[in-house]
Coordinates of C-alpha atoms in Angstrom, one line a residue:
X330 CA -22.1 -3.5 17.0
X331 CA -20.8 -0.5 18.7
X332 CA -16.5 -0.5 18.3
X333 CA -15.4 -1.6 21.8
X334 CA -11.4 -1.5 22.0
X335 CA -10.9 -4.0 25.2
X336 CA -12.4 -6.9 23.1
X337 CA -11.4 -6.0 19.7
X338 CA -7.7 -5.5 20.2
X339 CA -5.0 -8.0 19.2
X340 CA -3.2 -7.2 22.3
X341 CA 0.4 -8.5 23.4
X342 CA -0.3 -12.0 23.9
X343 CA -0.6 -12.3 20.0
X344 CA 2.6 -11.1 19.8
X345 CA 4.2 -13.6 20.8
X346 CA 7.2 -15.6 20.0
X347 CA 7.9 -16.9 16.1
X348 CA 6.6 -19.9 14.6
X349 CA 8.4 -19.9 11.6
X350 CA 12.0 -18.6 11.1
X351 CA 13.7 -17.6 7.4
X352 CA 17.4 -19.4 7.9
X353 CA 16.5 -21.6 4.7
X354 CA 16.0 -18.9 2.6
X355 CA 19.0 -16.7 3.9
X356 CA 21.3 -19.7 3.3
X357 CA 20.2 -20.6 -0.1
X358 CA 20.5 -16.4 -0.4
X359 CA 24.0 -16.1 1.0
X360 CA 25.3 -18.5 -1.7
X361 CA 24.3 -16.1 -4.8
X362 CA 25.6 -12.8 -5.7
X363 CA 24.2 -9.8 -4.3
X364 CA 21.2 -9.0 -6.3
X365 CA 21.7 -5.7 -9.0
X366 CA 18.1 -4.4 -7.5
X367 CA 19.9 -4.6 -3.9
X368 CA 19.1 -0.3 -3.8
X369 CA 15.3 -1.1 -3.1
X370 CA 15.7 -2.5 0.4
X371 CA 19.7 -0.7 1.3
X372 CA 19.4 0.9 4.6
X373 CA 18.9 4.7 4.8
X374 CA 21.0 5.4 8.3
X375 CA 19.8 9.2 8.9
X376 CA 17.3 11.5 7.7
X377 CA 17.5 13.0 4.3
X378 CA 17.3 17.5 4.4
X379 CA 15.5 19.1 1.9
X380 CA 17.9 19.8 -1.1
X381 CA 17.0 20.2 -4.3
X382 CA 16.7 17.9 -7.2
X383 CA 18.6 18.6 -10.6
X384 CA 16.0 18.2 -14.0
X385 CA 18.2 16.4 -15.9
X386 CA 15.4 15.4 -18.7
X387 CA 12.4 17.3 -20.5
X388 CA 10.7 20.8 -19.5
X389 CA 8.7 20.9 -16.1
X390 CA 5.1 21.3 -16.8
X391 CA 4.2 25.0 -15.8
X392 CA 1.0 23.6 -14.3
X393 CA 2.0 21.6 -11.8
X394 CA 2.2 22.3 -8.4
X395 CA 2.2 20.5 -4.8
X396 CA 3.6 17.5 -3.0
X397 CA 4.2 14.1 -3.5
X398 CA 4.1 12.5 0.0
X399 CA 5.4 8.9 0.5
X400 CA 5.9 6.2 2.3
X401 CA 7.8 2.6 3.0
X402 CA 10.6 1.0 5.0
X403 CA 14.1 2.8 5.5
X404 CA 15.9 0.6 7.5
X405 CA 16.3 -3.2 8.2
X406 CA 19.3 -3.8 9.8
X407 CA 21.2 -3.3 13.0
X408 CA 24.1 -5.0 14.3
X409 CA 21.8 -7.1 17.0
X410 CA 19.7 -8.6 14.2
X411 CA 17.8 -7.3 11.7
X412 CA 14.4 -7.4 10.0
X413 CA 13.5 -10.5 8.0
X414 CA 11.0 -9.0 5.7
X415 CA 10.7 -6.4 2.9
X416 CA 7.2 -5.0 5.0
X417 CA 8.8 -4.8 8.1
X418 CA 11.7 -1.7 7.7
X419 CA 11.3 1.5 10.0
X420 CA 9.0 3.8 8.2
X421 CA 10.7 6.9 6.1
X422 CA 8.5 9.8 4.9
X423 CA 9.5 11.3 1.7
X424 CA 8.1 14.5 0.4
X425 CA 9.3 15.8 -3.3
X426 CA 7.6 19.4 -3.4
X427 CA 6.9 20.5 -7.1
X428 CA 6.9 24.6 -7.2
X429 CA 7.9 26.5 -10.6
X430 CA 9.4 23.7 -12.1
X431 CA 12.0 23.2 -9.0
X432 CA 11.6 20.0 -6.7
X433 CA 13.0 19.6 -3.4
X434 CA 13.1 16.2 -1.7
X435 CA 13.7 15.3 1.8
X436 CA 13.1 12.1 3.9
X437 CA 12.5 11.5 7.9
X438 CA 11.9 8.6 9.7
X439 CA 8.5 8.3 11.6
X440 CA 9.9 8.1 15.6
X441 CA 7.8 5.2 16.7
X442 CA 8.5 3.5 20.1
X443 CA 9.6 0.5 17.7
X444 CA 12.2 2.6 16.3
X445 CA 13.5 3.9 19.5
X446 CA 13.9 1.2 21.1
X447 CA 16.1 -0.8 18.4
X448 CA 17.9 2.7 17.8
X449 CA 18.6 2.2 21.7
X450 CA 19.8 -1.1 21.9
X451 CA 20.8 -1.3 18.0
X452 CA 18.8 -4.3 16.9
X453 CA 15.6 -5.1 15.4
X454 CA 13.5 -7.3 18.0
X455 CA 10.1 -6.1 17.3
X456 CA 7.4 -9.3 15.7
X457 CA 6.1 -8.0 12.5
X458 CA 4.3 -9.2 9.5
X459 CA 7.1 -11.6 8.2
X460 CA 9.9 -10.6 11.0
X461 CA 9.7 -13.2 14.1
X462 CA 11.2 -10.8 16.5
X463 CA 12.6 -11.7 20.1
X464 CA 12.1 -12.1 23.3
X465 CA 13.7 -8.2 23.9
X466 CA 10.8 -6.5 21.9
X467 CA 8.5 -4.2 24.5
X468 CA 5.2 -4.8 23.4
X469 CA 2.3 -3.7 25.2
X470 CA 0.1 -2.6 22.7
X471 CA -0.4 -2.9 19.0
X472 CA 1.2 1.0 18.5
X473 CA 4.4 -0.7 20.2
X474 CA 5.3 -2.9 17.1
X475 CA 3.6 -0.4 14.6
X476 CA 6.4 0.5 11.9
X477 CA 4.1 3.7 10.3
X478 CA 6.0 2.7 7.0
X479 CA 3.0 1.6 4.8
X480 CA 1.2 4.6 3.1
X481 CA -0.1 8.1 3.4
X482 CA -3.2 10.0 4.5
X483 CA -3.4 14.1 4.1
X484 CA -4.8 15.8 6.9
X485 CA -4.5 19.6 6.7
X486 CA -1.5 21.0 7.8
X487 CA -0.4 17.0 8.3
X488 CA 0.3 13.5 7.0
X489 CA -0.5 9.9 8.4
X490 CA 1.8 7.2 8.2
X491 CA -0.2 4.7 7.8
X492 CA 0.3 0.7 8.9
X493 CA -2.3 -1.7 8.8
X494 CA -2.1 -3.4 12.5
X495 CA -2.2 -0.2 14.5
X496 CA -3.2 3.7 14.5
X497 CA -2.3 6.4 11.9
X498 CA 0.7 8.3 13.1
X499 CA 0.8 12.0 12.5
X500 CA 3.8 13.5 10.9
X501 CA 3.8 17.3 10.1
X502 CA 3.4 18.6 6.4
X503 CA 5.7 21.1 6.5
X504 CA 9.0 19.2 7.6
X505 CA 8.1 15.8 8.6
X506 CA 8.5 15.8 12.5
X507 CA 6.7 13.1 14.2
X508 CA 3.9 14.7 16.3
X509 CA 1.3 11.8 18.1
X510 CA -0.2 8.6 17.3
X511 CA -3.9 9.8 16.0
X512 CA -6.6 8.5 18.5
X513 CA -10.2 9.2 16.5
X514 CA -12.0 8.8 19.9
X515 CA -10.1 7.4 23.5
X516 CA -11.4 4.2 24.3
X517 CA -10.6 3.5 20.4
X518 CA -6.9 3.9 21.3
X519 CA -4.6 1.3 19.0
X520 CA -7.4 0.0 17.0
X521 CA -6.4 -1.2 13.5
X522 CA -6.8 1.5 10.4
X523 CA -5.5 0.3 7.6
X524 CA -3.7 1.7 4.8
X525 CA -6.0 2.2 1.8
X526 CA -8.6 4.4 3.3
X527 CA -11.2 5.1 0.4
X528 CA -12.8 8.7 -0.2
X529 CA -16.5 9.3 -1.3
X530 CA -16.6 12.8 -3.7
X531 CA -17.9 15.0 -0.8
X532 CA -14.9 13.7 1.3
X533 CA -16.0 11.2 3.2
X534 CA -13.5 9.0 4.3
X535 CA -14.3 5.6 5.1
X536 CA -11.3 2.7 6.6
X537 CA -11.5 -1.0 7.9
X538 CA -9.3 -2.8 10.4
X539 CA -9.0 -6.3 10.6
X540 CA -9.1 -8.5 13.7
X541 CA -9.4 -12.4 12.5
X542 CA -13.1 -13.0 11.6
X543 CA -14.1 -9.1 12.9
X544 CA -13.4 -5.8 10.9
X545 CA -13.9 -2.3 12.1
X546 CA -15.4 0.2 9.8
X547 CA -14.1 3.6 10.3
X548 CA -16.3 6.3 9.2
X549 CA -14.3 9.7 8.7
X550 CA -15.8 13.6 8.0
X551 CA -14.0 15.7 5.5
X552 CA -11.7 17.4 8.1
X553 CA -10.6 14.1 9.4
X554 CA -12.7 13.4 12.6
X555 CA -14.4 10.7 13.2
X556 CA -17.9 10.4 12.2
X557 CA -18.8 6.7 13.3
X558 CA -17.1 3.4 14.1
X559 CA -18.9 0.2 14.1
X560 CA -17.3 -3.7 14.7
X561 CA -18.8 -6.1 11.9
X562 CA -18.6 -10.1 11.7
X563 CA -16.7 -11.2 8.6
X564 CA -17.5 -14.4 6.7
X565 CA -13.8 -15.9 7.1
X566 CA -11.0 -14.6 8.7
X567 CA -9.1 -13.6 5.4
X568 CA -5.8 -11.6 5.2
X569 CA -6.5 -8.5 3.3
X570 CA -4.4 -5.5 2.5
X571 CA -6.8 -3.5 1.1
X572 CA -10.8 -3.1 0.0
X573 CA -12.3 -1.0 -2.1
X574 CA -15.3 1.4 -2.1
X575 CA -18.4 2.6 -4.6
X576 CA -20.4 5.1 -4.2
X577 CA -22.9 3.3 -2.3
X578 CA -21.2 0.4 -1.2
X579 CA -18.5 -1.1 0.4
X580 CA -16.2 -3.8 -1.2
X581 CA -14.0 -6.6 0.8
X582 CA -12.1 -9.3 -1.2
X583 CA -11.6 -12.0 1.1
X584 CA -8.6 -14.5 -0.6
X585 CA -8.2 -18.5 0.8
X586 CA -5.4 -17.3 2.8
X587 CA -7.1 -17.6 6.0
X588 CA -6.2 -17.4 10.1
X589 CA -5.3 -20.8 11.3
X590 CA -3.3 -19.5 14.4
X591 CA -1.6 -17.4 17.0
X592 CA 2.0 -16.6 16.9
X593 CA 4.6 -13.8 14.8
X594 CA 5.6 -13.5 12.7
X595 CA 2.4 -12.2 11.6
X596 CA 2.0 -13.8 8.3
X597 CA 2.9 -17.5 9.6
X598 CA -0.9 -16.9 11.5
X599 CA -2.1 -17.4 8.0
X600 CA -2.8 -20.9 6.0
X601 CA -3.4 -20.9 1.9
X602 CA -6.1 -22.9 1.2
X603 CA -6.9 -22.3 -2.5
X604 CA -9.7 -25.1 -2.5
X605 CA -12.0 -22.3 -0.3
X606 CA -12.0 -20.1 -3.9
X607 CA -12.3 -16.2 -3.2
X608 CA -15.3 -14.3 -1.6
X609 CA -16.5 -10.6 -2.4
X610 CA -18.5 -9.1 0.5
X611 CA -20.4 -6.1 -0.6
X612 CA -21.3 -3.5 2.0
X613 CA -24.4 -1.3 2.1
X614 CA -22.7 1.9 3.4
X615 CA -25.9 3.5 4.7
X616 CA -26.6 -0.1 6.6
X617 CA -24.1 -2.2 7.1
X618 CA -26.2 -5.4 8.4
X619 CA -26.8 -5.5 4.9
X620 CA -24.3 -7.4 2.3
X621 CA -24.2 -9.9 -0.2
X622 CA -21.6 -12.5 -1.0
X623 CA -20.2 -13.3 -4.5
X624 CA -18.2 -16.3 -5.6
X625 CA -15.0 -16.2 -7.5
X626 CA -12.0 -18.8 -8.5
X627 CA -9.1 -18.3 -6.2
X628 CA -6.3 -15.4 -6.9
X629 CA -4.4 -13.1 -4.4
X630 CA -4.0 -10.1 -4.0
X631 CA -2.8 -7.0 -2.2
X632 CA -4.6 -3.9 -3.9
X633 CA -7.7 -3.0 -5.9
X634 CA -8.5 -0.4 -7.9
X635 CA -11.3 2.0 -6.7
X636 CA -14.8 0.3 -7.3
X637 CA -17.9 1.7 -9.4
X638 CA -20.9 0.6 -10.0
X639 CA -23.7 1.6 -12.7
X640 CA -27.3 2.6 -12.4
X641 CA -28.7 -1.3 -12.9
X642 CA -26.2 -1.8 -9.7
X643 CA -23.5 -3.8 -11.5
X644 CA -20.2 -3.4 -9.5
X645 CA -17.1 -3.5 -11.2
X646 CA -13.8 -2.9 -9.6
X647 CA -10.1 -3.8 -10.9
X648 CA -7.6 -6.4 -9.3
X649 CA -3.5 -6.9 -9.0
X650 CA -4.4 -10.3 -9.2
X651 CA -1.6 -13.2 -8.2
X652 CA -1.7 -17.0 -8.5
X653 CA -0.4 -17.8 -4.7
X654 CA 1.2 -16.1 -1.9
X655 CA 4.6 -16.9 -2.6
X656 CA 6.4 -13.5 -2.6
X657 CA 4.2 -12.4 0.4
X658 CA 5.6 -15.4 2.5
X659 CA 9.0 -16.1 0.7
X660 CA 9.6 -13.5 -1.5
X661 CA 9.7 -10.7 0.4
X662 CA 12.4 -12.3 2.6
X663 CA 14.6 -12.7 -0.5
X664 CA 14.1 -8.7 -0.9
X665 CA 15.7 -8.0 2.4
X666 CA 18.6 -10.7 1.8
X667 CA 19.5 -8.7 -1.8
X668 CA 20.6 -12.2 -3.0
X669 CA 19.0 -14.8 -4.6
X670 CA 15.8 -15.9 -7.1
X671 CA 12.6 -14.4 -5.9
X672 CA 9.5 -16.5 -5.9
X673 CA 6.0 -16.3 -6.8
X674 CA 4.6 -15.0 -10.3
X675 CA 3.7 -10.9 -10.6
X676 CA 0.5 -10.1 -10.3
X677 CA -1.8 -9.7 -13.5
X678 CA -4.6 -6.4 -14.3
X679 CA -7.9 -8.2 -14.4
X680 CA -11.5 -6.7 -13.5
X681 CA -14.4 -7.9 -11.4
X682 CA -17.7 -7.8 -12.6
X683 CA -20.6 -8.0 -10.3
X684 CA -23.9 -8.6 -11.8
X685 CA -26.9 -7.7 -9.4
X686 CA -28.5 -11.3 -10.2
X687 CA -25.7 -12.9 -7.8
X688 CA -23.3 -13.6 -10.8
X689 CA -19.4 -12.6 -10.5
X690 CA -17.0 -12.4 -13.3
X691 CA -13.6 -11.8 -13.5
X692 CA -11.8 -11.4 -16.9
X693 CA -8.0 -10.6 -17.8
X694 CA -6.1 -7.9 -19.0
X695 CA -3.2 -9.8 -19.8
X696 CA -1.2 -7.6 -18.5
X697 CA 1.8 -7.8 -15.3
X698 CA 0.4 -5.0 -13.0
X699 CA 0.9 -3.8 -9.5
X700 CA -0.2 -0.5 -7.6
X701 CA -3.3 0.4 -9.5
X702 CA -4.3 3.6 -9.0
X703 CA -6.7 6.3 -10.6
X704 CA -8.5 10.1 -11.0
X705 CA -9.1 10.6 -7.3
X706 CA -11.8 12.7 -8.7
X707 CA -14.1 9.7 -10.1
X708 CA -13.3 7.3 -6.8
X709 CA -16.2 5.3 -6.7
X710 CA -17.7 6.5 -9.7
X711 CA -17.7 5.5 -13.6
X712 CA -14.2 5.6 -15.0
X713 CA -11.9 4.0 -17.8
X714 CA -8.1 4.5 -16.8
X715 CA -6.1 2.4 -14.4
X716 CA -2.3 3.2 -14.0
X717 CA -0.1 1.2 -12.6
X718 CA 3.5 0.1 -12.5
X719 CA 4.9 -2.2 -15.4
X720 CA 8.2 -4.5 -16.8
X721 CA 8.1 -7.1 -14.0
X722 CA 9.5 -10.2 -15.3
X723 CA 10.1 -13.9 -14.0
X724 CA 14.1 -12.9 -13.8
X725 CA 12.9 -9.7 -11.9
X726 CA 11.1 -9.1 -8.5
X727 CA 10.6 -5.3 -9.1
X728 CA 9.1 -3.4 -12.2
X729 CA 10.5 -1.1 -14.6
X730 CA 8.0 1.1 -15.9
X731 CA 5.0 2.6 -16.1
X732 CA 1.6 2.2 -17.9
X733 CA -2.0 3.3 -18.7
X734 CA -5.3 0.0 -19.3
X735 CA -8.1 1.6 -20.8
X736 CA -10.9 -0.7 -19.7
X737 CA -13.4 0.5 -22.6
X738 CA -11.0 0.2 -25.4
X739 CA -8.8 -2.5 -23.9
X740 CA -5.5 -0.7 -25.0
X741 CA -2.1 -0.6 -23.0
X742 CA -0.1 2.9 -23.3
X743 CA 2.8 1.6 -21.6
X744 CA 6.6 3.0 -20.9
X745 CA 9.6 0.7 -20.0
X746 CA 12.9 2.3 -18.4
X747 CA 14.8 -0.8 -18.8
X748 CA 16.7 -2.8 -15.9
X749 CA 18.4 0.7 -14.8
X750 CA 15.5 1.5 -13.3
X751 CA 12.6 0.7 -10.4
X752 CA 9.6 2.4 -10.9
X753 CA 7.3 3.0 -8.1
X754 CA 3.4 3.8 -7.6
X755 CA 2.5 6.6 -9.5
X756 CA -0.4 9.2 -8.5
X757 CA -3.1 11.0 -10.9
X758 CA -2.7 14.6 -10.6
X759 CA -5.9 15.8 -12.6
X760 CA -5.4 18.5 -15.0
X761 CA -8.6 19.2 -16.6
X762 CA -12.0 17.2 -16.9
X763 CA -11.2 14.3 -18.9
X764 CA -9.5 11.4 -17.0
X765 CA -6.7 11.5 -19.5
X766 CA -5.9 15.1 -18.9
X767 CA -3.6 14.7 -16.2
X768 CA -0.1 14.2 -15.1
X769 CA 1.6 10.8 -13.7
X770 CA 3.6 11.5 -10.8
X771 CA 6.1 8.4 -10.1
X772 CA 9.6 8.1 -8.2
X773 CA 11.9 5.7 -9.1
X774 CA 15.7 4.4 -8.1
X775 CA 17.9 4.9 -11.1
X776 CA 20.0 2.0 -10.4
X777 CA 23.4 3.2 -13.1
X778 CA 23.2 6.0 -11.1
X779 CA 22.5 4.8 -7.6
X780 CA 19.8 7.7 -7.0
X781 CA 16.3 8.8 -6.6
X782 CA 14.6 9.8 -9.6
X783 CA 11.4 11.8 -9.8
X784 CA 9.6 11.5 -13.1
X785 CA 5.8 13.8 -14.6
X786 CA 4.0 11.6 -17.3
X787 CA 1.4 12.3 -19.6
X788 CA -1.1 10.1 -18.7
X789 CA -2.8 10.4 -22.0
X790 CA 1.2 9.3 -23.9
X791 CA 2.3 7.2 -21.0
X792 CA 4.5 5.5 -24.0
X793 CA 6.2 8.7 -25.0
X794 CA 8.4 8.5 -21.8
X795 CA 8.3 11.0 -19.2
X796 CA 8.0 14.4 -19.8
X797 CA 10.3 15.9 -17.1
X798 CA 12.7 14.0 -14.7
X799 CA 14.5 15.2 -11.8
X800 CA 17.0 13.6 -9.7
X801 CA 18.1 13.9 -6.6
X802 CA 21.9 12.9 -5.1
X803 CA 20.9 10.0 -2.6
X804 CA 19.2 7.2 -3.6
X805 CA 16.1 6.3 -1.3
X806 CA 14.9 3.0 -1.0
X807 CA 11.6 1.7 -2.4
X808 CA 8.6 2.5 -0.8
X809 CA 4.9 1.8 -0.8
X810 CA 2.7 3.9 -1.0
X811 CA 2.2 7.9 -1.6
X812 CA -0.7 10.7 -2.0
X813 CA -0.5 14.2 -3.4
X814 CA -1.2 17.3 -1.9
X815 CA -2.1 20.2 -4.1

C-alpha cells in the first residue's frame, strides 16, 4: 500500500482531552523528600554556549575525534502548569565536540511550535505521551504537539531531533539553530518517523511510524532522501518504541500493551494485557507482503539491540526486557515529581533467538540493562558486544554505570560510579577492526558536583573505569538518546 497522509495521520481529534490525570501519584510524591537523583529531570531555563569542559581524570585518547550529538527533555515546568511526564520535556540538543583532547559542550532547545507557544503563555498545555494537556493547547497537526526531544539522526551538515509521533526536525550541526521540520516528500507532511531509525552497511536507512494497527515503513538513501514509503497492516496495534533490523529483514516486537482507545494522554490509549504473550513480526525488506510471526512469553520493552542473522537464517537480536509497564505509566511521573519511590522493576539483557523452523527463544543475561547499543559498523550483521548502561537497583530509578555482555563468552565487563553518578547511553566509536577496539563515549550528571560529566571508555576494560573524563560547569539534565559524528 502506497503511504497516503490524509488517511494515515493521527490528526487533532486524537488529541483530545485527558482520560487519566497523575494527582494520586503527585500527592503520595509531595509527602516524601525531594529525590537525591532530582538533577535528571531539573529544568534547564536558557540555552547552554559552547564553553569548554575541564579534564579533570585520565589522558584524552589522541585518536579520538568528532561529536557526540544528544538528545532529551530540558524543561517541564512553567508557572501555568507543567508537564506530567519524564518523556514529555521541551527537547534540548547537546553537542560535546572532542578535538585534540579539548571538549566543548553547548545545549539549545529545538524551537517547536509547542515550545513557543507555552514559552508565550508560560505553561505547558500541549497532550503528550504521559502529559494530559488542556483545553489551551493549538493542535492542528501531529508537528504541533511534537517535542523533538527523543533522539538523534546525522544528516550532513545537520542533525534530526527525533520524536516518535511526528516528523524529524532539522537542527544545524554547527551551532544547533532550529532550521524546518523535514518533509521527505509533501503530501507525506507530519507522518510518524520514529526514533530508532536502523542503517544497512551501504547506508541505507530504513524507519517505521506507527498508527494503531498500521505502520509506515520509511525507506531512506545514504544522503538522506527518501527512497520509498509504503503503509503496512500490523497484527495488533502494539505500542512500540523501537524495532530492529538485519540485513535482510525487518524486526517488530509487538508487546501485550495494546490500543484500546482514543484520548491523551497518549499512553492512557494503551491497555496491558499480558495474557496476549509477545509477537515478533519479521519483515522481508525486498517484499514486505512477506513476514512471519513468532511467539514469545510476555516482557516489555523499549529498545533492542541491532538484529543479525546467520547463513541457515536464524535471527537473533538482544532485548532491555521488563516484566510490566509500570515505570512507562507511573514511573515516569514520579521522575518529573523528584519525590517519591519509583515503580516497576529495571529492565534485564536477554537475547532472541529465531529458529527458521518457526521456533522463538529467548534466554537471560541476568543482567539489569538499558540502552543497548553496538559497532555501528556490524548493524545487522554478526556480532558479540552489547553496551549498555548499568547499577540500577530497586532503591534507584536511574543507573550508575556502564558495561560490556559478550554474547559468545557470556562475560560482563562492567564499571559502577556509585550513587554520585547517572550514567547515560553510551555510543561505540570504532577504532580499529575488532569490535572491542573501540572507545565508549557516555555523559553522565555527577550529582556531588551538580554537573555534566563527559566520560571515553575502553570498550575492551569497561571495568577499569574510564579513561578520560571531562566536566563541564552546568549540569544538563538526562537525556535519551545520542549519535556520533566523526
Amino acid at each position: 500500500m502506497i503511504a497516503n497522509r490524509r488517511n494515515f495521520l493521527m490528526g487533532a481529534a486524537a488529541l483530545s482531552a485527558a482520560v487519566v490525570t497523575p494527582e494520586t501519584v503527585r500527592a503520595m510524591a509531595a509527602q516524601q523528600a525531594a529525590a537525591d537523583w532530582a538533577l535528571a529531570t531539573a529544568d534547564l531555563e536558557a540555552d547552554v554556549a559552547p564553553h569548554a569542559m575541564r579534564l579533570v581524570h585520565g589522558r584524552a585518547p589522541a585518536d579520538l575525534t568528532g561529536t557526540l550529538f544528544r538528545n532529551g527533555p530540558g524543561k517541564f515546568r512553567r508557572p501555568g502548569g507543567s508537564a506530567t511526564h519524564w518523556f514529555d520535556g521541551d527537547g534540548l540538543m547537546r553537542a560535546f565536540r572532542v578535538n585534540d583532547g579539548q571538549v566543548t559542550l553547548e545545549a539549545r532547545f529545538a524551537d517547536t511550535p509547542k515550545r513557543r507557544w507555552e514559552t508565550e503563555i508560560d505553561a505547558v498545555v500541549t497532550p503528550g505521551f504521559g502529559t494530559p494537556g488542556d483545553a489551551r493547547a493549538r493542535i492542528g497537526s501531529n508537528d504541533d504537539a511534537n517535542a523533538a526531544n527523543t533522539a538523534v539522526m546525522v544528516a550532513g551538515d545537520e542533525v534530526w531531533a527525533l520524536w516518535e509521533g511526528g516528523a524529524p526536525m532539522a537542527l544545524s550541526a554547527s551551532d544547533l539553530s532550529t532550521k524546518r521540520f523535514v518533509t521527505l516528500r509533501d503530501d507525506l507532511k507530519g507522518m510518524p518517523f520514529q526514533a530508532h531509525p536502523r542503517y544497512d552497511p551501504d547506508g541505507t536507512i530504513w524507519n517505521i511510524g506507527l498508527n494503531g494497527g498500521q505502520a509506515i515503513v520509511w525507506r531512506l538513501n545514504a544522503d538522506r532522501s527518501l527512497h520509498t514509503a509504503r503503509v503496512i497492516d500490523l497484527p495488533r496495534a502494539s505500542y512500540m518504541h523501537d524495532f530492529t533490523a538485519t540485513a535482510r529483514h525487518l524486526i517488530i516486537v509487538l508487546q501485550p500493551w495494546v490500543f484500546e482507545r482514543r484520548g491523551m494522554p497518549f499512553s492512557s490509549q494503551f491497555a496491558w494485557r499480558p495474557e496476549m504473550g509477545t509477537q515478533v513480526l519479521v519483515i522481508d525488506k525486498a517484499d514486505l507482503s512477506r513476514r512471519r510471526i513468532y511467539e514469545l512469553p510476555t516482557f516489555s520493552y523499549f529498545h533492542l539491540g541491532d538484529a543479525w542473522e546467520d547463513a541457515s537464517g536464524t535471527i537473533r537480536f538482544d532485548v532491555a526486557a521488563g516484566k510490566d509497564v509500570a515505570f512507562a505509566v507511573e514511573g515516569a511521573r514520579v521522575m518529573v515529581a523528584q519525590r517519591g519511590s519509583v515503580p516497576g522493576e529495571h529492565a534485564v539483557l536477554n537475547l532472541i533467538t529465531l529458529h527458521t523452523d518457526g521456533r522463538a527463544e529467548m534466554v537471560s543475561s541476568g543482567v539489569t540493562a538499558e540502552f543497548p547499543k553496538s559497532d555501528p559498523r556490524r548493524a545487522g550483521l554478526p556480532r558479540r558486544l552489547t553496551v549498555h548502561v548499568a547499577g540500577e537497583r530497586p532503591d534507584r530509578p536511574l543507573p550508575t554505570g556502564l558495561a560490556t555482555w559478550d554474547w559468545d563468552t557470556g562475560r560482563s565487563d562492567a564499571f559502577l560510579f556509585g550513587d554520585t553518578q547517572i550514567v547515560e547511553e553510551a555510543v561505540f566509536v570504532p577504532r580499529g577492526p575488532d569490535e572491542a577496539d573501540a572507545w565508549l563515549i557516555a555523559p553522565s550528571i555527577n550529582l556531588a558536583e551538580g554537573v555534566t560529566e563527559l566520560h571515553a571508555f575502553n570498550a575492551a576494560r569497561v571495568a577499569d573505569g574510564p579513561v578520560a573524563t571531562w566536566r563541564a560547569d552546568v549540569a544538563l539534565p538526562a537525556g535519551f538518546h545520542g549519535a556520533w559524528a566523526g
